[in-house]
XYZ file of C-alpha atoms in Angstrom:
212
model
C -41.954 31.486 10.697
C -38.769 31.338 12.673
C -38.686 27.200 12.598
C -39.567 27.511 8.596
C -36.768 29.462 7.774
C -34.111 27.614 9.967
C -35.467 24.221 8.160
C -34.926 25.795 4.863
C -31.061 27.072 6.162
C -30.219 23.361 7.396
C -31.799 22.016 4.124
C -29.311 24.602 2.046
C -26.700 23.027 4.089
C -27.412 19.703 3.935
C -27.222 20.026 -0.177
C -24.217 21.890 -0.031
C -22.433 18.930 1.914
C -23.717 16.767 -0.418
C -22.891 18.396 -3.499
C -19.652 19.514 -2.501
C -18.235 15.847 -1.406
C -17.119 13.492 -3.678
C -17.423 10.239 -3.160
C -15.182 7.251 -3.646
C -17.292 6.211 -6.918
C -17.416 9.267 -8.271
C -13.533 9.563 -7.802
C -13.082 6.487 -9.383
C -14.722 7.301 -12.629
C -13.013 11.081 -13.229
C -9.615 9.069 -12.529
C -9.545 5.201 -13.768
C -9.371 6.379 -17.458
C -5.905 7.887 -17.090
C -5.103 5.333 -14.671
C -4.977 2.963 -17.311
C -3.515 5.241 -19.673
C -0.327 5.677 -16.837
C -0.411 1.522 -17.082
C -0.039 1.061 -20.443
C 2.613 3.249 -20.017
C 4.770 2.179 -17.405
C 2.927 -1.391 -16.196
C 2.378 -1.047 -12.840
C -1.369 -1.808 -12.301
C -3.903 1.257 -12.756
C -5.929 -0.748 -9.273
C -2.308 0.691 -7.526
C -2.306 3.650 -9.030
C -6.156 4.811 -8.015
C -6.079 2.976 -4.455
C -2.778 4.662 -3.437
C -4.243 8.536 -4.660
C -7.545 7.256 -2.982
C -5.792 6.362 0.340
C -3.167 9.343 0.489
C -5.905 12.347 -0.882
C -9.203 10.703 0.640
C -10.980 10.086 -2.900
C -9.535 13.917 -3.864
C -11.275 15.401 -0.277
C -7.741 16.209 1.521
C -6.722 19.950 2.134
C -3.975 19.136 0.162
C -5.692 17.562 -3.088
C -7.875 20.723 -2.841
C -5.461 23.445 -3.015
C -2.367 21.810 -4.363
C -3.797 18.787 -6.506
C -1.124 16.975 -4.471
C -2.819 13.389 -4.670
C -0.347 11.366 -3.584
C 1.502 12.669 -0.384
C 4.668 13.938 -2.757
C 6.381 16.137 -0.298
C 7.974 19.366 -2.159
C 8.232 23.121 -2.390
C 4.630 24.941 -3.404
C 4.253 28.471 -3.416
C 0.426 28.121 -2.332
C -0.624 31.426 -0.134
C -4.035 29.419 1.057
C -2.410 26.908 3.350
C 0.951 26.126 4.637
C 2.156 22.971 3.832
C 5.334 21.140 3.217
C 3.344 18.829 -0.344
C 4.615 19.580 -3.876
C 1.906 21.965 -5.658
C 0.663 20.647 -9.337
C -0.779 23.078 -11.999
C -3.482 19.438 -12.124
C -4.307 16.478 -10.659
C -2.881 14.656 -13.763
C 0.488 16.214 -13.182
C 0.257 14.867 -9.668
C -0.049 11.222 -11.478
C 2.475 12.124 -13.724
C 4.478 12.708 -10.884
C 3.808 9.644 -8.685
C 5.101 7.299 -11.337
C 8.348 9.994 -11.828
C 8.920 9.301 -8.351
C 8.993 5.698 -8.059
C 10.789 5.457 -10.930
C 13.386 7.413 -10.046
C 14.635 5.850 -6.819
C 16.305 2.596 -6.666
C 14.353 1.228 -4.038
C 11.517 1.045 -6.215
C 12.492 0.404 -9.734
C 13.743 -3.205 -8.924
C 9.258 -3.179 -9.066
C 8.689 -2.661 -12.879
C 11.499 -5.686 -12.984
C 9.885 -8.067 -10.988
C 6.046 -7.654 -11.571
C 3.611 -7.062 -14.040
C 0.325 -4.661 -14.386
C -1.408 -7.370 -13.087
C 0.128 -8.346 -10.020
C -1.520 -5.666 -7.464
C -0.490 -7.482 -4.272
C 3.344 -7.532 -4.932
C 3.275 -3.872 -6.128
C 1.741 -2.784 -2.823
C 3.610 -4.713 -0.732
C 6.761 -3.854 -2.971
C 6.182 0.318 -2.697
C 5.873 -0.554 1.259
C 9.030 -1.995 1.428
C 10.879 0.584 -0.329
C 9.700 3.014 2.130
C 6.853 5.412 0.386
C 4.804 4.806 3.874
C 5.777 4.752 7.711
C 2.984 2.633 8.687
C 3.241 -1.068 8.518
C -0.355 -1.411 7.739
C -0.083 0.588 4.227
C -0.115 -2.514 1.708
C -2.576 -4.358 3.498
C -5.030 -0.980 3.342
C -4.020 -0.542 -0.221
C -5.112 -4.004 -1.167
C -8.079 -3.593 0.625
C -9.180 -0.345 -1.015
C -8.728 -2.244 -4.392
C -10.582 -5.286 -3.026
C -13.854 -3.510 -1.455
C -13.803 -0.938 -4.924
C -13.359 -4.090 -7.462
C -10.275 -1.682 -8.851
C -8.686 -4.901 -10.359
C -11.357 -4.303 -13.199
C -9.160 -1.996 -14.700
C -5.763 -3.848 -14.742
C -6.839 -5.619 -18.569
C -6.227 -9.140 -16.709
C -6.090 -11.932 -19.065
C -9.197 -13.911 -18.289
C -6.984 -16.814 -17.265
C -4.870 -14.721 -15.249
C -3.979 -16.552 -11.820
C -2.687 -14.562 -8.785
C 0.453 -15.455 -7.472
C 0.577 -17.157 -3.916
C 1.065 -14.653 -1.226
C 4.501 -15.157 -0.178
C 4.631 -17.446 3.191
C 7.206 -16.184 5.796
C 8.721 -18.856 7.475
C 8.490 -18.960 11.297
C 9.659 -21.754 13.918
C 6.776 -22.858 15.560
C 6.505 -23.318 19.275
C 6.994 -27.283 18.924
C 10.112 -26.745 16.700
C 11.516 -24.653 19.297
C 10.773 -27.200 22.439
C 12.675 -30.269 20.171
C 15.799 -28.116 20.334
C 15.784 -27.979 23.781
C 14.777 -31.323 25.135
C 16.920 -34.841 24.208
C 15.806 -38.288 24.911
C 18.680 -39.973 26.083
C 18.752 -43.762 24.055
C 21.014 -46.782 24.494
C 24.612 -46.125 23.944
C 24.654 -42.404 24.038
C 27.639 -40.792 25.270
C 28.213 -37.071 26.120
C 30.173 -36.376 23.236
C 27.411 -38.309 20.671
C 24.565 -36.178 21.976
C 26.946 -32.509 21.571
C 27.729 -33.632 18.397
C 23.939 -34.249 17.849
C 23.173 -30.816 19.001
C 25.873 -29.297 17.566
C 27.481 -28.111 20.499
C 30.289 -29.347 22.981
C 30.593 -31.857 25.771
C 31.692 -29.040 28.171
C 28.475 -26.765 26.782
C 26.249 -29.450 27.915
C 27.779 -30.234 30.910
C 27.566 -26.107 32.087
C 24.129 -26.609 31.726
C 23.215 -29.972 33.328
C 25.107 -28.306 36.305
């Protein structure tokens, strides 16, 4: 009798879990519609806009999309007596977009953004809203790109079907072999002291100090 009833209390638990949790799909679907409406609006891509709520509220599952339909990290006054926190409160989680776009918007490091790309360019905007300092960690883009890789968010950006992505942008190092031709000279026929410092754009007494 004892083992039925505990089965039946872990079953009751087990549905309560599962009904109360809401997945990244289901998140997705109550949200991309007004995504896209914020997109029209404003043209920064509704893939952004859903990835960066999904990373910063846990598909809608944080403490703080719970009790203050904060959805996007916006630090703020709230006059919440269920938790203490130092996140903005919203009357809804639509006021929490609202306010996400209000807030890049209206600091300069971001509105060079809606300037330079378009709704379709995800990859720029995350890497842009890094840069202008909305996360600490260095990672951010890269896990905001891969949120709207592995959840296909792109699909609601209205890309032309010709639409081609833009090259990532290639940051230019020295390599190691670059580095070792600085250093190292063959001496040829008819080079002189000064030739070679002039070569390396240095002086004769330079190169001498360091023969020495």
């Amino acid at each position: 009798m004892f083992k039925s009833l505990l089965l039946v209390w872990l079953s009751a638990i087990s549905i309560t879990f599962s009904v109360g949790a809401q997945t990244t799909a289901e998140y997705i679907a109550e949200h991309a519609e007004y995504a896209q409406t914020l997109m029209r609006e404003h043209k920064i891509p509704a893939s952004v806009i859903l990835a960066v709520a999904i990373h910063e509220s846990a598909s809608g599952t944080s403490k703080i999309a719970r009790y203050l339909n904060n959805h996007f990290g916006i630090k703020g006054a709230n006059s919440n007596t269920e938790i203490r926190s130092s996140y903005k409160d919203y009357p809804s989680v639509q006021e929490s977009y609202d306010s996400f776009l209000e807030f890049l918007k209206s600091r300069s490091s971001f509105t060079s953004l809606f300037e330079k790309y378009d709704q379709f360019d995800y990859r720029n905007w995350a890497r842009g809203i890094q840069r202008g300092g909305y996360a600490r960690s260095r990672t951010w883009a890269s896990q905001i790109i891969g949120i709207i890789k592995k959840n296909d968010l792109s699909q609601y950006d209205e890309r032309p079907d010709d639409y081609v992505e833009p090259p990532a942008p290639v940051v230019a190092t020295r390599s190691r072999s670059a580095k070792n031709s600085r250093s190292t000279y063959t001496v040829k026929r008819g080079d002189s002291l000064n030739k070679i410092a002039k070569l390396r754009g240095t002086t004769a007494a330079s190169l001498m100090k360091k023969m020495g």
